[in-house]
Amino acid sequence: MSKVLTIARREMAGYFFSPLAYVIGAMFLCAVAFKFAPPPAFWTGSREWFILVPHQQASFRALFEMMGVAMIVAAPLLTMRLISEEYHSGTIETLMTAPVTDVQVVLGKFVGVFVFYLALLGGTLIFLVLMLFFASPDPGVVVMGYLGMILLGAAFLAVGVFASTLTRYQLLAAAAAIVILAALTLLSEPLAAHSPEPWNEIAARLSAMTYLRSFARGLFDTRGVVFFLSITGGFLFLSTKTLESRRWR
């Protein structure tokens, strides 16, 4: 455990002192802010897409959905360097010969980026504070919504870690992760809407947004917990196996 924490601390330092990480974080918060309170030019458009426009009841649920969509891009950008950078710089060979296991390397890097993600998620609490001036958000919706985002974030970051183990090129790793996350989040919903039974139900159950919406309604969805934890554990396992395969090349 101490080796995992050592690697995690190194990664956390890399994030909290990296301008790029803050740029990605700012982009994430700006996307959420646009959903929360769009410029006046958008008030005459599709009002139901936004949260806070004149003469419309404020709702905190839609904010979590926007966070989930924004994470499709934010998670790959945050994780693209984790292993790819080690490949590109050649330090992966040093890491492979160090007295640490592949599991410890993967877990350490995952914990490091996950802590930074939690800090980023904490930044969205400003929207909750602003919401209090216009409405009274249901505490159950807020708590369950953030629990859903924590679980979704862990799953999406695990996918990003896996993509980062596949290539030495960071942008290629980010692109691969975006494709996987888009399939898990966006593509399954059109399939559910246009597929015959029972395939429509299967496609709906494979959508991360299906479970996030349940949490955003204030529901503790055990199926959602199992789904997100399975994605997290499964892709961290694949990441470990990918690293192990490099030892035998």
PDB file of C-alpha atoms in Angstrom:
ATOM      1  CA  MET A   1       0.000   0.000   0.000  1.00  0.00           C
ATOM      2  CA  SER A   2       2.866   2.392   0.784  1.00  0.00           C
ATOM      3  CA  LYS A   3       4.230   1.977  -2.751  1.00  0.00           C
ATOM      4  CA  VAL A   4       0.803   2.727  -4.218  1.00  0.00           C
ATOM      5  CA  LEU A   5       0.584   5.894  -2.127  1.00  0.00           C
ATOM      6  CA  THR A   6       4.104   6.924  -3.144  1.00  0.00           C
ATOM      7  CA  ILE A   7       3.212   6.650  -6.824  1.00  0.00           C
ATOM      8  CA  ALA A   8      -0.117   8.380  -6.171  1.00  0.00           C
ATOM      9  CA  ARG A   9       1.590  11.313  -4.427  1.00  0.00           C
ATOM     10  CA  ARG A  10       3.954  11.730  -7.356  1.00  0.00           C
ATOM     11  CA  GLU A  11       1.049  11.778  -9.783  1.00  0.00           C
ATOM     12  CA  MET A  12      -0.937  14.193  -7.610  1.00  0.00           C
ATOM     13  CA  ALA A  13       2.016  16.565  -7.535  1.00  0.00           C
ATOM     14  CA  GLY A  14       2.171  16.328 -11.315  1.00  0.00           C
ATOM     15  CA  TYR A  15      -1.497  17.290 -11.589  1.00  0.00           C
ATOM     16  CA  PHE A  16      -1.713  19.999  -8.959  1.00  0.00           C
ATOM     17  CA  PHE A  17       1.389  21.735 -10.332  1.00  0.00           C
ATOM     18  CA  SER A  18       0.585  21.231 -14.020  1.00  0.00           C
ATOM     19  CA  PRO A  19      -0.844  24.153 -16.023  1.00  0.00           C
ATOM     20  CA  LEU A  20      -2.362  21.689 -18.506  1.00  0.00           C
ATOM     21  CA  ALA A  21      -4.371  19.963 -15.771  1.00  0.00           C
ATOM     22  CA  TYR A  22      -5.824  23.300 -14.706  1.00  0.00           C
ATOM     23  CA  VAL A  23      -6.656  24.174 -18.309  1.00  0.00           C
ATOM     24  CA  ILE A  24      -8.542  20.887 -18.653  1.00  0.00           C
ATOM     25  CA  GLY A  25     -10.263  21.543 -15.331  1.00  0.00           C
ATOM     26  CA  ALA A  26     -11.246  25.040 -16.432  1.00  0.00           C
ATOM     27  CA  MET A  27     -12.696  23.670 -19.680  1.00  0.00           C
ATOM     28  CA  PHE A  28     -14.740  21.158 -17.688  1.00  0.00           C
ATOM     29  CA  LEU A  29     -16.104  23.837 -15.357  1.00  0.00           C
ATOM     30  CA  CYS A  30     -16.855  26.184 -18.267  1.00  0.00           C
ATOM     31  CA  ALA A  31     -18.876  23.460 -20.000  1.00  0.00           C
ATOM     32  CA  VAL A  32     -20.859  22.908 -16.813  1.00  0.00           C
ATOM     33  CA  ALA A  33     -21.270  26.665 -16.325  1.00  0.00           C
ATOM     34  CA  PHE A  34     -22.682  27.020 -19.841  1.00  0.00           C
ATOM     35  CA  LYS A  35     -25.266  24.385 -19.009  1.00  0.00           C
ATOM     36  CA  PHE A  36     -26.011  26.095 -15.701  1.00  0.00           C
ATOM     37  CA  ALA A  37     -26.477  29.683 -16.881  1.00  0.00           C
ATOM     38  CA  PRO A  38     -26.158  30.263 -20.649  1.00  0.00           C
ATOM     39  CA  PRO A  39     -25.541  33.685 -22.192  1.00  0.00           C
ATOM     40  CA  PRO A  40     -28.715  35.710 -22.897  1.00  0.00           C
ATOM     41  CA  ALA A  41     -28.400  34.961 -26.619  1.00  0.00           C
ATOM     42  CA  PHE A  42     -29.393  31.351 -25.870  1.00  0.00           C
ATOM     43  CA  TRP A  43     -32.470  32.155 -23.772  1.00  0.00           C
ATOM     44  CA  THR A  44     -34.706  32.191 -26.836  1.00  0.00           C
ATOM     45  CA  GLY A  45     -33.591  28.753 -27.949  1.00  0.00           C
ATOM     46  CA  SER A  46     -34.334  25.361 -26.445  1.00  0.00           C
ATOM     47  CA  ARG A  47     -34.901  26.451 -22.848  1.00  0.00           C
ATOM     48  CA  GLU A  48     -35.325  22.979 -21.442  1.00  0.00           C
ATOM     49  CA  TRP A  49     -31.692  22.228 -22.299  1.00  0.00           C
ATOM     50  CA  PHE A  50     -30.505  24.814 -19.773  1.00  0.00           C
ATOM     51  CA  ILE A  51     -30.836  25.006 -16.001  1.00  0.00           C
ATOM     52  CA  LEU A  52     -31.061  28.665 -15.150  1.00  0.00           C
ATOM     53  CA  VAL A  53     -32.836  31.012 -17.569  1.00  0.00           C
ATOM     54  CA  PRO A  54     -35.457  33.668 -16.847  1.00  0.00           C
ATOM     55  CA  HIS A  55     -38.993  32.469 -16.060  1.00  0.00           C
ATOM     56  CA  GLN A  56     -37.913  28.831 -15.820  1.00  0.00           C
ATOM     57  CA  GLN A  57     -37.767  26.738 -12.664  1.00  0.00           C
ATOM     58  CA  ALA A  58     -34.202  25.903 -11.694  1.00  0.00           C
ATOM     59  CA  SER A  59     -33.276  22.223 -11.531  1.00  0.00           C
ATOM     60  CA  PHE A  60     -30.047  20.711 -10.272  1.00  0.00           C
ATOM     61  CA  ARG A  61     -30.538  17.336 -11.945  1.00  0.00           C
ATOM     62  CA  ALA A  62     -29.586  18.467 -15.443  1.00  0.00           C
ATOM     63  CA  LEU A  63     -26.251  19.704 -14.095  1.00  0.00           C
ATOM     64  CA  PHE A  64     -25.122  16.172 -13.292  1.00  0.00           C
ATOM     65  CA  GLU A  65     -25.992  15.024 -16.793  1.00  0.00           C
ATOM     66  CA  MET A  66     -23.824  17.789 -18.238  1.00  0.00           C
ATOM     67  CA  MET A  67     -20.970  16.802 -15.913  1.00  0.00           C
ATOM     68  CA  GLY A  68     -21.237  13.238 -17.191  1.00  0.00           C
ATOM     69  CA  VAL A  69     -21.115  14.343 -20.822  1.00  0.00           C
ATOM     70  CA  ALA A  70     -18.172  16.682 -20.135  1.00  0.00           C
ATOM     71  CA  MET A  71     -16.254  13.807 -18.556  1.00  0.00           C
ATOM     72  CA  ILE A  72     -16.253  11.989 -21.911  1.00  0.00           C
ATOM     73  CA  VAL A  73     -13.549  14.444 -22.957  1.00  0.00           C
ATOM     74  CA  ALA A  74     -12.130  15.551 -19.599  1.00  0.00           C
ATOM     75  CA  ALA A  75     -11.268  12.051 -18.335  1.00  0.00           C
ATOM     76  CA  PRO A  76      -9.217  11.041 -21.415  1.00  0.00           C
ATOM     77  CA  LEU A  77      -7.353  14.359 -21.369  1.00  0.00           C
ATOM     78  CA  LEU A  78      -6.519  13.943 -17.685  1.00  0.00           C
ATOM     79  CA  THR A  79      -5.313  10.355 -18.057  1.00  0.00           C
ATOM     80  CA  MET A  80      -3.647  10.383 -21.481  1.00  0.00           C
ATOM     81  CA  ARG A  81      -0.175  11.027 -20.056  1.00  0.00           C
ATOM     82  CA  LEU A  82      -0.226   8.534 -17.173  1.00  0.00           C
ATOM     83  CA  ILE A  83       1.433   5.585 -18.918  1.00  0.00           C
ATOM     84  CA  SER A  84       1.956   6.978 -22.420  1.00  0.00           C
ATOM     85  CA  GLU A  85       4.424   9.521 -21.068  1.00  0.00           C
ATOM     86  CA  GLU A  86       6.414   6.707 -19.439  1.00  0.00           C
ATOM     87  CA  TYR A  87       6.556   4.920 -22.801  1.00  0.00           C
ATOM     88  CA  HIS A  88       7.548   8.052 -24.698  1.00  0.00           C
ATOM     89  CA  SER A  89      10.277   9.161 -22.279  1.00  0.00           C
ATOM     90  CA  GLY A  90      11.685   5.673 -21.821  1.00  0.00           C
ATOM     91  CA  THR A  91      11.154   5.710 -18.055  1.00  0.00           C
ATOM     92  CA  ILE A  92       8.813   2.733 -18.371  1.00  0.00           C
ATOM     93  CA  GLU A  93      11.859   0.445 -18.413  1.00  0.00           C
ATOM     94  CA  THR A  94      13.064   1.925 -15.124  1.00  0.00           C
ATOM     95  CA  LEU A  95       9.584   1.530 -13.702  1.00  0.00           C
ATOM     96  CA  MET A  96       9.462  -2.099 -14.817  1.00  0.00           C
ATOM     97  CA  THR A  97      12.709  -2.911 -13.009  1.00  0.00           C
ATOM     98  CA  ALA A  98      11.752  -1.042  -9.826  1.00  0.00           C
ATOM     99  CA  PRO A  99      10.565  -3.061  -6.800  1.00  0.00           C
ATOM    100  CA  VAL A 100       6.902  -2.412  -7.579  1.00  0.00           C
ATOM    101  CA  THR A 101       4.303  -4.626  -9.184  1.00  0.00           C
ATOM    102  CA  ASP A 102       2.213  -3.733 -12.198  1.00  0.00           C
ATOM    103  CA  VAL A 103      -0.862  -3.634  -9.968  1.00  0.00           C
ATOM    104  CA  GLN A 104       0.819  -1.072  -7.711  1.00  0.00           C
ATOM    105  CA  VAL A 105       1.808   1.077 -10.683  1.00  0.00           C
ATOM    106  CA  VAL A 106      -1.708   1.070 -12.122  1.00  0.00           C
ATOM    107  CA  LEU A 107      -3.406   1.672  -8.774  1.00  0.00           C
ATOM    108  CA  GLY A 108      -0.970   4.424  -7.817  1.00  0.00           C
ATOM    109  CA  LYS A 109      -1.511   6.316 -11.042  1.00  0.00           C
ATOM    110  CA  PHE A 110      -5.273   5.796 -10.850  1.00  0.00           C
ATOM    111  CA  VAL A 111      -5.469   7.061  -7.265  1.00  0.00           C
ATOM    112  CA  GLY A 112      -3.413  10.123  -8.196  1.00  0.00           C
ATOM    113  CA  VAL A 113      -5.702  11.212 -11.029  1.00  0.00           C
ATOM    114  CA  PHE A 114      -8.819  10.258  -9.043  1.00  0.00           C
ATOM    115  CA  VAL A 115      -7.861  12.594  -6.187  1.00  0.00           C
ATOM    116  CA  PHE A 116      -7.386  15.430  -8.675  1.00  0.00           C
ATOM    117  CA  TYR A 117     -10.787  14.602 -10.157  1.00  0.00           C
ATOM    118  CA  LEU A 118     -12.386  14.807  -6.705  1.00  0.00           C
ATOM    119  CA  ALA A 119     -10.875  18.277  -6.288  1.00  0.00           C
ATOM    120  CA  LEU A 120     -12.247  19.233  -9.707  1.00  0.00           C
ATOM    121  CA  LEU A 121     -15.661  17.867  -8.760  1.00  0.00           C
ATOM    122  CA  GLY A 122     -15.520  19.903  -5.569  1.00  0.00           C
ATOM    123  CA  GLY A 123     -15.205  23.012  -7.715  1.00  0.00           C
ATOM    124  CA  THR A 124     -18.696  22.391  -9.074  1.00  0.00           C
ATOM    125  CA  LEU A 125     -20.131  23.029  -5.603  1.00  0.00           C
ATOM    126  CA  ILE A 126     -20.110  26.718  -6.535  1.00  0.00           C
ATOM    127  CA  PHE A 127     -23.097  25.955  -8.759  1.00  0.00           C
ATOM    128  CA  LEU A 128     -24.927  24.450  -5.795  1.00  0.00           C
ATOM    129  CA  VAL A 129     -24.285  27.625  -3.810  1.00  0.00           C
ATOM    130  CA  LEU A 130     -25.589  29.763  -6.675  1.00  0.00           C
ATOM    131  CA  MET A 131     -28.614  27.503  -7.044  1.00  0.00           C
ATOM    132  CA  LEU A 132     -29.592  28.239  -3.439  1.00  0.00           C
ATOM    133  CA  PHE A 133     -30.364  31.826  -4.469  1.00  0.00           C
ATOM    134  CA  PHE A 134     -32.964  30.659  -6.996  1.00  0.00           C
ATOM    135  CA  ALA A 135     -34.338  27.375  -5.677  1.00  0.00           C
ATOM    136  CA  SER A 136     -34.155  24.848  -2.863  1.00  0.00           C
ATOM    137  CA  PRO A 137     -32.359  21.785  -4.237  1.00  0.00           C
ATOM    138  CA  ASP A 138     -33.426  18.471  -2.758  1.00  0.00           C
ATOM    139  CA  PRO A 139     -30.547  17.303  -0.489  1.00  0.00           C
ATOM    140  CA  GLY A 140     -31.158  13.715  -1.578  1.00  0.00           C
ATOM    141  CA  VAL A 141     -30.782  14.672  -5.229  1.00  0.00           C
ATOM    142  CA  VAL A 142     -27.549  16.540  -4.506  1.00  0.00           C
ATOM    143  CA  VAL A 143     -25.970  13.772  -2.409  1.00  0.00           C
ATOM    144  CA  MET A 144     -26.970  10.956  -4.763  1.00  0.00           C
ATOM    145  CA  GLY A 145     -26.017  13.036  -7.796  1.00  0.00           C
ATOM    146  CA  TYR A 146     -22.505  13.585  -6.494  1.00  0.00           C
ATOM    147  CA  LEU A 147     -22.229   9.921  -5.529  1.00  0.00           C
ATOM    148  CA  GLY A 148     -23.140   9.065  -9.107  1.00  0.00           C
ATOM    149  CA  MET A 149     -20.506  11.466 -10.423  1.00  0.00           C
ATOM    150  CA  ILE A 150     -17.849   9.969  -8.133  1.00  0.00           C
ATOM    151  CA  LEU A 151     -18.649   6.480  -9.411  1.00  0.00           C
ATOM    152  CA  LEU A 152     -18.860   7.631 -13.039  1.00  0.00           C
ATOM    153  CA  GLY A 153     -15.594   9.549 -12.700  1.00  0.00           C
ATOM    154  CA  ALA A 154     -13.791   6.500 -11.325  1.00  0.00           C
ATOM    155  CA  ALA A 155     -15.072   4.375 -14.209  1.00  0.00           C
ATOM    156  CA  PHE A 156     -14.188   6.925 -16.884  1.00  0.00           C
ATOM    157  CA  LEU A 157     -10.716   7.517 -15.442  1.00  0.00           C
ATOM    158  CA  ALA A 158     -10.089   3.754 -15.375  1.00  0.00           C
ATOM    159  CA  VAL A 159     -10.941   3.627 -19.085  1.00  0.00           C
ATOM    160  CA  GLY A 160      -8.477   6.473 -19.633  1.00  0.00           C
ATOM    161  CA  VAL A 161      -5.731   4.658 -17.719  1.00  0.00           C
ATOM    162  CA  PHE A 162      -6.272   1.590 -19.887  1.00  0.00           C
ATOM    163  CA  ALA A 163      -6.104   3.616 -23.100  1.00  0.00           C
ATOM    164  CA  SER A 164      -2.870   5.180 -21.863  1.00  0.00           C
ATOM    165  CA  THR A 165      -1.269   1.729 -21.539  1.00  0.00           C
ATOM    166  CA  LEU A 166      -1.903   0.968 -25.204  1.00  0.00           C
ATOM    167  CA  THR A 167       0.312   3.561 -26.884  1.00  0.00           C
ATOM    168  CA  ARG A 168       3.195   5.945 -26.348  1.00  0.00           C
ATOM    169  CA  TYR A 169       1.278   8.756 -28.046  1.00  0.00           C
ATOM    170  CA  GLN A 170      -0.807  10.774 -25.615  1.00  0.00           C
ATOM    171  CA  LEU A 171      -3.286  12.159 -28.134  1.00  0.00           C
ATOM    172  CA  LEU A 172      -3.881   8.683 -29.538  1.00  0.00           C
ATOM    173  CA  ALA A 173      -4.542   7.420 -26.011  1.00  0.00           C
ATOM    174  CA  ALA A 174      -7.006  10.264 -25.441  1.00  0.00           C
ATOM    175  CA  ALA A 175      -8.776   9.544 -28.735  1.00  0.00           C
ATOM    176  CA  ALA A 176      -9.099   5.841 -27.919  1.00  0.00           C
ATOM    177  CA  ALA A 177     -10.564   6.619 -24.504  1.00  0.00           C
ATOM    178  CA  ILE A 178     -13.029   9.124 -25.974  1.00  0.00           C
ATOM    179  CA  VAL A 179     -14.285   6.502 -28.431  1.00  0.00           C
ATOM    180  CA  ILE A 180     -14.811   3.948 -25.649  1.00  0.00           C
ATOM    181  CA  LEU A 181     -16.520   6.458 -23.365  1.00  0.00           C
ATOM    182  CA  ALA A 182     -18.723   7.786 -26.147  1.00  0.00           C
ATOM    183  CA  ALA A 183     -19.870   4.229 -26.802  1.00  0.00           C
ATOM    184  CA  LEU A 184     -20.600   3.710 -23.102  1.00  0.00           C
ATOM    185  CA  THR A 185     -22.366   7.043 -22.726  1.00  0.00           C
ATOM    186  CA  LEU A 186     -23.919   8.282 -25.949  1.00  0.00           C
ATOM    187  CA  LEU A 187     -24.107   5.580 -28.601  1.00  0.00           C
ATOM    188  CA  SER A 188     -25.986   3.065 -26.461  1.00  0.00           C
ATOM    189  CA  GLU A 189     -28.983   5.389 -26.059  1.00  0.00           C
ATOM    190  CA  PRO A 190     -29.825   5.638 -29.807  1.00  0.00           C
ATOM    191  CA  LEU A 191     -29.388   1.870 -30.005  1.00  0.00           C
ATOM    192  CA  ALA A 192     -31.839   1.448 -27.134  1.00  0.00           C
ATOM    193  CA  ALA A 193     -34.359   3.720 -28.839  1.00  0.00           C
ATOM    194  CA  HIS A 194     -34.239   1.990 -32.225  1.00  0.00           C
ATOM    195  CA  SER A 195     -33.567  -1.652 -31.366  1.00  0.00           C
ATOM    196  CA  PRO A 196     -36.194  -4.374 -30.964  1.00  0.00           C
ATOM    197  CA  GLU A 197     -36.707  -6.187 -27.698  1.00  0.00           C
ATOM    198  CA  PRO A 198     -34.766  -7.446 -25.821  1.00  0.00           C
ATOM    199  CA  TRP A 199     -31.833  -5.617 -27.414  1.00  0.00           C
ATOM    200  CA  ASN A 200     -33.224  -2.196 -26.528  1.00  0.00           C
ATOM    201  CA  GLU A 201     -33.216  -3.085 -22.836  1.00  0.00           C
ATOM    202  CA  ILE A 202     -29.681  -4.463 -23.062  1.00  0.00           C
ATOM    203  CA  ALA A 203     -28.444  -1.308 -24.806  1.00  0.00           C
ATOM    204  CA  ALA A 204     -30.093   0.880 -22.167  1.00  0.00           C
ATOM    205  CA  ARG A 205     -28.397  -1.080 -19.390  1.00  0.00           C
ATOM    206  CA  LEU A 206     -25.024  -0.535 -21.046  1.00  0.00           C
ATOM    207  CA  SER A 207     -25.383   3.258 -20.970  1.00  0.00           C
ATOM    208  CA  ALA A 208     -23.577   5.144 -18.217  1.00  0.00           C
ATOM    209  CA  MET A 209     -26.101   7.974 -18.537  1.00  0.00           C
ATOM    210  CA  THR A 210     -28.965   5.627 -17.636  1.00  0.00           C
ATOM    211  CA  TYR A 211     -27.454   5.050 -14.210  1.00  0.00           C
ATOM    212  CA  LEU A 212     -26.260   8.619 -13.726  1.00  0.00           C
ATOM    213  CA  ARG A 213     -29.810   9.863 -14.289  1.00  0.00           C
ATOM    214  CA  SER A 214     -31.045   7.476 -11.606  1.00  0.00           C
ATOM    215  CA  PHE A 215     -28.588   8.956  -9.113  1.00  0.00           C
ATOM    216  CA  ALA A 216     -29.498  12.480 -10.262  1.00  0.00           C
ATOM    217  CA  ARG A 217     -33.120  11.751  -9.369  1.00  0.00           C
ATOM    218  CA  GLY A 218     -32.031  11.049  -5.812  1.00  0.00           C
ATOM    219  CA  LEU A 219     -32.209   7.257  -6.141  1.00  0.00           C
ATOM    220  CA  PHE A 220     -29.571   4.872  -4.813  1.00  0.00           C
ATOM    221  CA  ASP A 221     -29.361   2.512  -7.770  1.00  0.00           C
ATOM    222  CA  THR A 222     -27.486  -0.652  -6.811  1.00  0.00           C
ATOM    223  CA  ARG A 223     -27.352  -1.655 -10.475  1.00  0.00           C
ATOM    224  CA  GLY A 224     -25.587   1.622 -11.190  1.00  0.00           C
ATOM    225  CA  VAL A 225     -23.081   0.977  -8.401  1.00  0.00           C
ATOM    226  CA  VAL A 226     -22.355  -2.486  -9.797  1.00  0.00           C
ATOM    227  CA  PHE A 227     -22.092  -1.101 -13.350  1.00  0.00           C
ATOM    228  CA  PHE A 228     -19.615   1.658 -12.512  1.00  0.00           C
ATOM    229  CA  LEU A 229     -17.518  -0.485 -10.160  1.00  0.00           C
ATOM    230  CA  SER A 230     -17.399  -3.244 -12.779  1.00  0.00           C
ATOM    231  CA  ILE A 231     -16.161  -0.787 -15.408  1.00  0.00           C
ATOM    232  CA  THR A 232     -13.575   0.576 -12.970  1.00  0.00           C
ATOM    233  CA  GLY A 233     -12.285  -2.808 -11.860  1.00  0.00           C
ATOM    234  CA  GLY A 234     -12.427  -4.310 -15.342  1.00  0.00           C
ATOM    235  CA  PHE A 235     -10.410  -1.597 -17.049  1.00  0.00           C
ATOM    236  CA  LEU A 236      -7.865  -1.381 -14.227  1.00  0.00           C
ATOM    237  CA  PHE A 237      -7.435  -5.147 -14.596  1.00  0.00           C
ATOM    238  CA  LEU A 238      -6.927  -4.754 -18.351  1.00  0.00           C
ATOM    239  CA  SER A 239      -4.415  -1.974 -17.680  1.00  0.00           C
ATOM    240  CA  THR A 240      -2.441  -4.264 -15.395  1.00  0.00           C
ATOM    241  CA  LYS A 241      -2.453  -7.080 -17.945  1.00  0.00           C
ATOM    242  CA  THR A 242      -1.286  -4.707 -20.683  1.00  0.00           C
ATOM    243  CA  LEU A 243       1.662  -3.623 -18.540  1.00  0.00           C
ATOM    244  CA  GLU A 244       2.450  -7.230 -17.674  1.00  0.00           C
ATOM    245  CA  SER A 245       2.591  -8.124 -21.358  1.00  0.00           C
ATOM    246  CA  ARG A 246       5.369  -5.568 -21.868  1.00  0.00           C
ATOM    247  CA  ARG A 247       7.603  -7.396 -19.410  1.00  0.00           C
ATOM    248  CA  TRP A 248       7.732 -10.364 -21.765  1.00  0.00           C
ATOM    249  CA  ARG A 249       8.415  -8.479 -24.979  1.00  0.00           C
TER     250      ARG A 249
END
